[in-house]
Amino acid sequence: MTTPPEPETRQRPYVPHKIVHADYPLIDSDPHFRRVVGYARPSDYFVGGAVAVAGPALLRLMEQVSPSYVGRGGFPPIMRLCYAIGAGAGFLAIYQRSILRFYGWEENSREVEMDMREMVDKVKKGEPLYGKSSMSPYMQGVAARNSRYTGLFLDMMPWFNFANHQQHGVDTAKYYQQAERELEAERQQREGATSSSSLDDPSST
């Protein structure tokens, strides 16, 4: 009696990341929401604040120039709605300015240094570079493909990455190499300090 054939095992292939040429180094093609907000510059918040107040200010100005005569109970709800829309637009302006630097489409020397420091510190602590994830590698790839470069159409559909995955379009070897160099430099510094202290101590001779 022949045994039935074992079910075929299929492996879903890794979908390679599309290389997008930019003027500056790519930091992350799908940065986590927390990183984008955390890396924002003070100038981003200034621009976001200006965008947030522009709508309500213009509406107030138009009401002064050409009153709507909707009465005391009609204009405040409109202003509250305008404030809410302005706050959302201001946040999206901050987010997009920050995420474009992750893509390398804007000057990002500050963010490159911050990224290197953050990742090297994680390597030294033995932590995952992009956080722990309970998803399978395939589902991590799905999450990455769903939100990769979504910062380019925030004006059409705000879409953020809240998933931890390992597909970010960069070679992570640079973080481990830098961590090795720093650890070696720290080791040599400790050895030098130990040898110098032993030379300065007369009781050691």
mmCIF file of N, CA, C and O in Angstrom, residues 101-174:
data_model
loop_
_atom_site.group_PDB
_atom_site.id
_atom_site.type_symbol
_atom_site.label_atom_id
_atom_site.label_comp_id
_atom_site.label_asym_id
_atom_site.label_seq_id
_atom_site.Cartn_x
_atom_site.Cartn_y
_atom_site.Cartn_z
ATOM 1 N N ARG A 101 12.514 63.248 4.574
ATOM 2 C CA ARG A 101 13.939 63.137 4.900
ATOM 3 C C ARG A 101 14.327 61.668 5.083
ATOM 4 O O ARG A 101 15.461 61.295 4.782
ATOM 5 N N PHE A 102 13.422 60.854 5.573
ATOM 6 C CA PHE A 102 13.701 59.419 5.653
ATOM 7 C C PHE A 102 13.874 58.835 4.256
ATOM 8 O O PHE A 102 14.704 57.940 4.049
ATOM 9 N N TYR A 103 13.100 59.332 3.300
ATOM 10 C CA TYR A 103 13.207 58.841 1.929
ATOM 11 C C TYR A 103 14.447 59.362 1.209
ATOM 12 O O TYR A 103 14.784 58.881 0.136
ATOM 13 N N GLY A 104 15.110 60.360 1.782
ATOM 14 C CA GLY A 104 16.265 60.947 1.134
ATOM 15 C C GLY A 104 15.908 61.974 0.085
ATOM 16 O O GLY A 104 16.742 62.342 -0.738
ATOM 17 N N TRP A 105 14.695 62.476 0.105
ATOM 18 C CA TRP A 105 14.273 63.459 -0.884
ATOM 19 C C TRP A 105 14.505 64.894 -0.416
ATOM 20 O O TRP A 105 14.349 65.831 -1.191
ATOM 21 N N GLU A 106 14.841 65.039 0.851
ATOM 22 C CA GLU A 106 15.199 66.338 1.400
ATOM 23 C C GLU A 106 16.506 66.192 2.177
ATOM 24 O O GLU A 106 16.902 65.081 2.535
ATOM 25 N N GLU A 107 17.169 67.309 2.410
ATOM 26 C CA GLU A 107 18.443 67.287 3.158
ATOM 27 C C GLU A 107 18.215 66.612 4.511
ATOM 28 O O GLU A 107 17.313 66.989 5.266
ATOM 29 N N ASN A 108 19.048 65.616 4.832
ATOM 30 C CA ASN A 108 18.771 64.797 6.010
ATOM 31 C C ASN A 108 20.018 64.418 6.807
ATOM 32 O O ASN A 108 20.058 63.336 7.416
ATOM 33 N N SER A 109 21.033 65.271 6.806
ATOM 34 C CA SER A 109 22.260 64.931 7.541
ATOM 35 C C SER A 109 21.981 64.745 9.035
ATOM 36 O O SER A 109 22.540 63.852 9.675
ATOM 37 N N ARG A 110 21.126 65.572 9.605
ATOM 38 C CA ARG A 110 20.774 65.440 11.026
ATOM 39 C C ARG A 110 20.087 64.113 11.280
ATOM 40 O O ARG A 110 20.413 63.411 12.262
ATOM 41 N N GLU A 111 19.169 63.733 10.416
ATOM 42 C CA GLU A 111 18.423 62.497 10.611
ATOM 43 C C GLU A 111 19.303 61.269 10.388
ATOM 44 O O GLU A 111 19.100 60.235 11.044
ATOM 45 N N VAL A 112 20.273 61.360 9.483
ATOM 46 C CA VAL A 112 21.196 60.251 9.269
ATOM 47 C C VAL A 112 21.997 59.983 10.538
ATOM 48 O O VAL A 112 22.181 58.822 10.951
ATOM 49 N N GLU A 113 22.471 61.040 11.179
ATOM 50 C CA GLU A 113 23.219 60.880 12.430
ATOM 51 C C GLU A 113 22.325 60.333 13.548
ATOM 52 O O GLU A 113 22.747 59.464 14.320
ATOM 53 N N MET A 114 21.101 60.820 13.633
ATOM 54 C CA MET A 114 20.179 60.335 14.655
ATOM 55 C C MET A 114 19.852 58.862 14.443
ATOM 56 O O MET A 114 19.797 58.074 15.398
ATOM 57 N N ASP A 115 19.643 58.486 13.193
ATOM 58 C CA ASP A 115 19.340 57.094 12.883
ATOM 59 C C ASP A 115 20.514 56.185 13.235
ATOM 60 O O ASP A 115 20.322 55.121 13.854
ATOM 61 N N MET A 116 21.724 56.596 12.872
ATOM 62 C CA MET A 116 22.906 55.794 13.184
ATOM 63 C C MET A 116 23.068 55.639 14.696
ATOM 64 O O MET A 116 23.343 54.542 15.198
ATOM 65 N N ARG A 117 22.877 56.723 15.432
ATOM 66 C CA ARG A 117 23.021 56.659 16.882
ATOM 67 C C ARG A 117 21.971 55.730 17.506
ATOM 68 O O ARG A 117 22.277 54.926 18.382
ATOM 69 N N GLU A 118 20.737 55.862 17.060
ATOM 70 C CA GLU A 118 19.663 55.033 17.606
ATOM 71 C C GLU A 118 19.906 53.554 17.330
ATOM 72 O O GLU A 118 19.774 52.713 18.228
ATOM 73 N N MET A 119 20.272 53.227 16.091
ATOM 74 C CA MET A 119 20.449 51.824 15.720
ATOM 75 C C MET A 119 21.698 51.219 16.359
ATOM 76 O O MET A 119 21.687 50.057 16.788
ATOM 77 N N VAL A 120 22.773 51.975 16.432
ATOM 78 C CA VAL A 120 23.994 51.457 17.062
ATOM 79 C C VAL A 120 23.752 51.184 18.546
ATOM 80 O O VAL A 120 24.219 50.167 19.086
ATOM 81 N N ASP A 121 23.024 52.062 19.204
ATOM 82 C CA ASP A 121 22.695 51.830 20.614
ATOM 83 C C ASP A 121 21.869 50.554 20.780
ATOM 84 O O ASP A 121 22.052 49.806 21.749
ATOM 85 N N LYS A 122 20.966 50.287 19.844
ATOM 86 C CA LYS A 122 20.171 49.064 19.916
ATOM 87 C C LYS A 122 21.039 47.837 19.701
ATOM 88 O O LYS A 122 20.837 46.800 20.343
ATOM 89 N N VAL A 123 21.996 47.942 18.775
ATOM 90 C CA VAL A 123 22.903 46.816 18.541
ATOM 91 C C VAL A 123 23.692 46.511 19.809
ATOM 92 O O VAL A 123 23.859 45.345 20.206
ATOM 93 N N LYS A 124 24.201 47.543 20.474
ATOM 94 C CA LYS A 124 24.977 47.338 21.697
ATOM 95 C C LYS A 124 24.138 46.696 22.801
ATOM 96 O O LYS A 124 24.651 45.920 23.610
ATOM 97 N N LYS A 125 22.847 47.027 22.837
ATOM 98 C CA LYS A 125 21.975 46.468 23.861
ATOM 99 C C LYS A 125 21.414 45.102 23.482
ATOM 100 O O LYS A 125 20.735 44.469 24.283
ATOM 101 N N GLY A 126 21.675 44.666 22.249
ATOM 102 C CA GLY A 126 21.155 43.392 21.789
ATOM 103 C C GLY A 126 19.679 43.421 21.455
ATOM 104 O O GLY A 126 19.011 42.385 21.473
ATOM 105 N N GLU A 127 19.147 44.599 21.122
ATOM 106 C CA GLU A 127 17.732 44.735 20.802
ATOM 107 C C GLU A 127 17.515 44.667 19.292
ATOM 108 O O GLU A 127 18.413 45.000 18.514
ATOM 109 N N PRO A 128 16.326 44.254 18.843
ATOM 110 C CA PRO A 128 16.021 44.281 17.406
ATOM 111 C C PRO A 128 16.047 45.711 16.881
ATOM 112 O O PRO A 128 15.580 46.638 17.561
ATOM 113 N N LEU A 129 16.591 45.885 15.697
ATOM 114 C CA LEU A 129 16.737 47.236 15.161
ATOM 115 C C LEU A 129 15.395 47.935 14.995
ATOM 116 O O LEU A 129 15.265 49.121 15.300
ATOM 117 N N TYR A 130 14.423 47.214 14.511
ATOM 118 C CA TYR A 130 13.132 47.832 14.207
ATOM 119 C C TYR A 130 12.009 47.318 15.110
ATOM 120 O O TYR A 130 10.840 47.323 14.722
ATOM 121 N N GLY A 131 12.370 46.907 16.301
ATOM 122 C CA GLY A 131 11.378 46.485 17.267
ATOM 123 C C GLY A 131 10.971 45.029 17.101
ATOM 124 O O GLY A 131 11.218 44.405 16.073
ATOM 125 N N LYS A 132 10.351 44.496 18.143
ATOM 126 C CA LYS A 132 9.884 43.124 18.120
ATOM 127 C C LYS A 132 8.548 43.028 17.390
ATOM 128 O O LYS A 132 7.735 43.943 17.454
ATOM 129 N N SER A 133 8.355 41.926 16.700
ATOM 130 C CA SER A 133 7.118 41.724 15.948
ATOM 131 C C SER A 133 6.627 40.296 16.146
ATOM 132 O O SER A 133 7.421 39.347 16.149
ATOM 133 N N SER A 134 5.330 40.138 16.323
ATOM 134 C CA SER A 134 4.728 38.811 16.442
ATOM 135 C C SER A 134 4.267 38.276 15.092
ATOM 136 O O SER A 134 3.753 37.157 15.018
ATOM 137 N N MET A 135 4.442 39.047 14.031
ATOM 138 C CA MET A 135 4.009 38.623 12.705
ATOM 139 C C MET A 135 5.049 37.723 12.060
ATOM 140 O O MET A 135 6.248 37.801 12.365
ATOM 141 N N SER A 136 4.598 36.880 11.146
ATOM 142 C CA SER A 136 5.506 36.034 10.374
ATOM 143 C C SER A 136 6.275 36.904 9.385
ATOM 144 O O SER A 136 5.855 38.031 9.074
ATOM 145 N N PRO A 137 7.401 36.410 8.857
ATOM 146 C CA PRO A 137 8.148 37.206 7.861
ATOM 147 C C PRO A 137 7.288 37.602 6.670
ATOM 148 O O PRO A 137 7.437 38.707 6.136
ATOM 149 N N TYR A 138 6.394 36.709 6.261
ATOM 150 C CA TYR A 138 5.534 37.048 5.117
ATOM 151 C C TYR A 138 4.600 38.198 5.461
ATOM 152 O O TYR A 138 4.433 39.142 4.678
ATOM 153 N N MET A 139 3.970 38.134 6.629
ATOM 154 C CA MET A 139 3.050 39.199 7.011
ATOM 155 C C MET A 139 3.795 40.507 7.256
ATOM 156 O O MET A 139 3.249 41.590 7.028
ATOM 157 N N GLN A 140 5.037 40.425 7.706
ATOM 158 C CA GLN A 140 5.841 41.646 7.822
ATOM 159 C C GLN A 140 6.064 42.266 6.443
ATOM 160 O O GLN A 140 6.036 43.488 6.294
ATOM 161 N N GLY A 141 6.288 41.413 5.444
ATOM 162 C CA GLY A 141 6.429 41.927 4.086
ATOM 163 C C GLY A 141 5.151 42.560 3.571
ATOM 164 O O GLY A 141 5.181 43.581 2.882
ATOM 165 N N VAL A 142 4.012 41.962 3.913
ATOM 166 C CA VAL A 142 2.726 42.549 3.526
ATOM 167 C C VAL A 142 2.556 43.923 4.158
ATOM 168 O O VAL A 142 2.141 44.891 3.502
ATOM 169 N N ALA A 143 2.880 44.012 5.448
ATOM 170 C CA ALA A 143 2.759 45.296 6.144
ATOM 171 C C ALA A 143 3.675 46.339 5.518
ATOM 172 O O ALA A 143 3.292 47.508 5.365
ATOM 173 N N ALA A 144 4.887 45.919 5.155
ATOM 174 C CA ALA A 144 5.827 46.865 4.558
ATOM 175 C C ALA A 144 5.333 47.347 3.195
ATOM 176 O O ALA A 144 5.406 48.540 2.879
ATOM 177 N N ARG A 145 4.809 46.434 2.392
ATOM 178 C CA ARG A 145 4.345 46.826 1.057
ATOM 179 C C ARG A 145 3.092 47.692 1.125
ATOM 180 O O ARG A 145 2.834 48.493 0.226
ATOM 181 N N ASN A 146 2.312 47.540 2.192
ATOM 182 C CA ASN A 146 1.093 48.344 2.321
ATOM 183 C C ASN A 146 1.378 49.789 2.695
ATOM 184 O O ASN A 146 0.547 50.671 2.421
ATOM 185 N N SER A 147 2.507 50.055 3.330
ATOM 186 C CA SER A 147 2.763 51.411 3.818
ATOM 187 C C SER A 147 4.069 52.002 3.303
ATOM 188 O O SER A 147 4.445 53.097 3.723
ATOM 189 N N ARG A 148 4.761 51.330 2.407
ATOM 190 C CA ARG A 148 6.032 51.841 1.904
ATOM 191 C C ARG A 148 5.794 53.053 0.996
ATOM 192 O O ARG A 148 4.975 53.017 0.090
ATOM 193 N N TYR A 149 6.505 54.129 1.271
ATOM 194 C CA TYR A 149 6.423 55.388 0.514
ATOM 195 C C TYR A 149 5.013 55.997 0.529
ATOM 196 O O TYR A 149 4.654 56.758 -0.365
ATOM 197 N N THR A 150 4.212 55.670 1.531
ATOM 198 C CA THR A 150 2.881 56.264 1.601
ATOM 199 C C THR A 150 2.924 57.737 1.995
ATOM 200 O O THR A 150 1.908 58.429 1.872
ATOM 201 N N GLY A 151 4.086 58.212 2.445
ATOM 202 C CA GLY A 151 4.193 59.621 2.782
ATOM 203 C C GLY A 151 4.095 60.532 1.576
ATOM 204 O O GLY A 151 3.970 61.753 1.734
ATOM 205 N N LEU A 152 4.126 59.958 0.382
ATOM 206 C CA LEU A 152 4.077 60.777 -0.827
ATOM 207 C C LEU A 152 2.658 61.192 -1.197
ATOM 208 O O LEU A 152 2.485 62.106 -2.000
ATOM 209 N N PHE A 153 1.649 60.503 -0.642
ATOM 210 C CA PHE A 153 0.282 60.895 -0.981
ATOM 211 C C PHE A 153 -0.560 61.075 0.277
ATOM 212 O O PHE A 153 -1.715 60.653 0.330
ATOM 213 N N LEU A 154 0.051 61.699 1.275
ATOM 214 C CA LEU A 154 -0.696 61.988 2.495
ATOM 215 C C LEU A 154 -1.864 62.932 2.235
ATOM 216 O O LEU A 154 -2.856 62.922 2.958
ATOM 217 N N ASP A 155 -1.729 63.769 1.193
ATOM 218 C CA ASP A 155 -2.818 64.691 0.886
ATOM 219 C C ASP A 155 -4.025 63.963 0.307
ATOM 220 O O ASP A 155 -5.151 64.473 0.375
ATOM 221 N N MET A 156 -3.805 62.761 -0.257
ATOM 222 C CA MET A 156 -4.906 61.988 -0.815
ATOM 223 C C MET A 156 -5.505 61.031 0.216
ATOM 224 O O MET A 156 -6.725 60.947 0.380
ATOM 225 N N MET A 157 -4.639 60.302 0.918
ATOM 226 C CA MET A 157 -5.096 59.355 1.935
ATOM 227 C C MET A 157 -4.023 59.214 3.006
ATOM 228 O O MET A 157 -2.988 58.577 2.762
ATOM 229 N N PRO A 158 -4.209 59.798 4.162
ATOM 230 C CA PRO A 158 -3.222 59.626 5.250
ATOM 231 C C PRO A 158 -3.079 58.151 5.615
ATOM 232 O O PRO A 158 -4.064 57.489 5.946
ATOM 233 N N TRP A 159 -1.847 57.649 5.525
ATOM 234 C CA TRP A 159 -1.592 56.225 5.774
ATOM 235 C C TRP A 159 -0.261 56.130 6.505
ATOM 236 O O TRP A 159 0.759 56.565 5.997
ATOM 237 N N PHE A 160 -0.275 55.534 7.693
ATOM 238 C CA PHE A 160 0.918 55.498 8.524
ATOM 239 C C PHE A 160 1.329 54.053 8.794
ATOM 240 O O PHE A 160 0.518 53.126 8.709
ATOM 241 N N ASN A 161 2.585 53.878 9.147
ATOM 242 C CA ASN A 161 3.091 52.556 9.496
ATOM 243 C C ASN A 161 3.152 52.415 11.012
ATOM 244 O O ASN A 161 3.930 53.100 11.676
ATOM 245 N N PHE A 162 2.346 51.518 11.551
ATOM 246 C CA PHE A 162 2.363 51.221 12.979
ATOM 247 C C PHE A 162 2.891 49.811 13.256
ATOM 248 O O PHE A 162 2.823 49.346 14.389
ATOM 249 N N ALA A 163 3.398 49.144 12.220
ATOM 250 C CA ALA A 163 3.844 47.754 12.363
ATOM 251 C C ALA A 163 5.361 47.687 12.458
ATOM 252 O O ALA A 163 6.070 48.421 11.755
ATOM 253 N N ASN A 164 5.849 46.802 13.313
ATOM 254 C CA ASN A 164 7.281 46.528 13.385
ATOM 255 C C ASN A 164 7.618 45.424 12.387
ATOM 256 O O ASN A 164 7.072 44.321 12.475
ATOM 257 N N HIS A 165 8.468 45.718 11.449
ATOM 258 C CA HIS A 165 8.905 44.719 10.482
ATOM 259 C C HIS A 165 10.364 44.991 10.128
ATOM 260 O O HIS A 165 10.955 45.978 10.563
ATOM 261 N N GLN A 166 10.962 44.079 9.357
ATOM 262 C CA GLN A 166 12.390 44.152 9.071
ATOM 263 C C GLN A 166 12.702 44.537 7.630
ATOM 264 O O GLN A 166 13.835 44.378 7.186
ATOM 265 N N GLN A 167 11.733 45.052 6.896
ATOM 266 C CA GLN A 167 11.939 45.394 5.492
ATOM 267 C C GLN A 167 11.865 46.911 5.332
ATOM 268 O O GLN A 167 10.783 47.472 5.191
ATOM 269 N N HIS A 168 13.041 47.539 5.357
ATOM 270 C CA HIS A 168 13.092 48.999 5.328
ATOM 271 C C HIS A 168 13.970 49.553 4.205
ATOM 272 O O HIS A 168 14.246 50.744 4.170
ATOM 273 N N GLY A 169 14.437 48.687 3.329
ATOM 274 C CA GLY A 169 15.135 49.149 2.142
ATOM 275 C C GLY A 169 16.562 49.592 2.344
ATOM 276 O O GLY A 169 17.133 50.218 1.442
ATOM 277 N N VAL A 170 17.169 49.315 3.487
ATOM 278 C CA VAL A 170 18.550 49.727 3.751
ATOM 279 C C VAL A 170 19.364 48.515 4.203
ATOM 280 O O VAL A 170 18.822 47.539 4.720
ATOM 281 N N ASP A 171 20.665 48.610 4.001
ATOM 282 C CA ASP A 171 21.584 47.565 4.438
ATOM 283 C C ASP A 171 21.924 47.809 5.904
ATOM 284 O O ASP A 171 22.626 48.765 6.239
ATOM 285 N N THR A 172 21.442 46.955 6.767
ATOM 286 C CA THR A 172 21.638 47.158 8.206
ATOM 287 C C THR A 172 23.036 46.781 8.667
ATOM 288 O O THR A 172 23.355 46.976 9.845
ATOM 289 N N ALA A 173 23.871 46.265 7.773
ATOM 290 C CA ALA A 173 25.232 45.886 8.178
ATOM 291 C C ALA A 173 26.019 47.096 8.679
ATOM 292 O O ALA A 173 26.901 46.955 9.532
ATOM 293 N N LYS A 174 25.693 48.277 8.161
ATOM 294 C CA LYS A 174 26.431 49.473 8.579
ATOM 295 C C LYS A 174 26.259 49.751 10.067
ATOM 296 O O LYS A 174 27.177 50.264 10.719
#
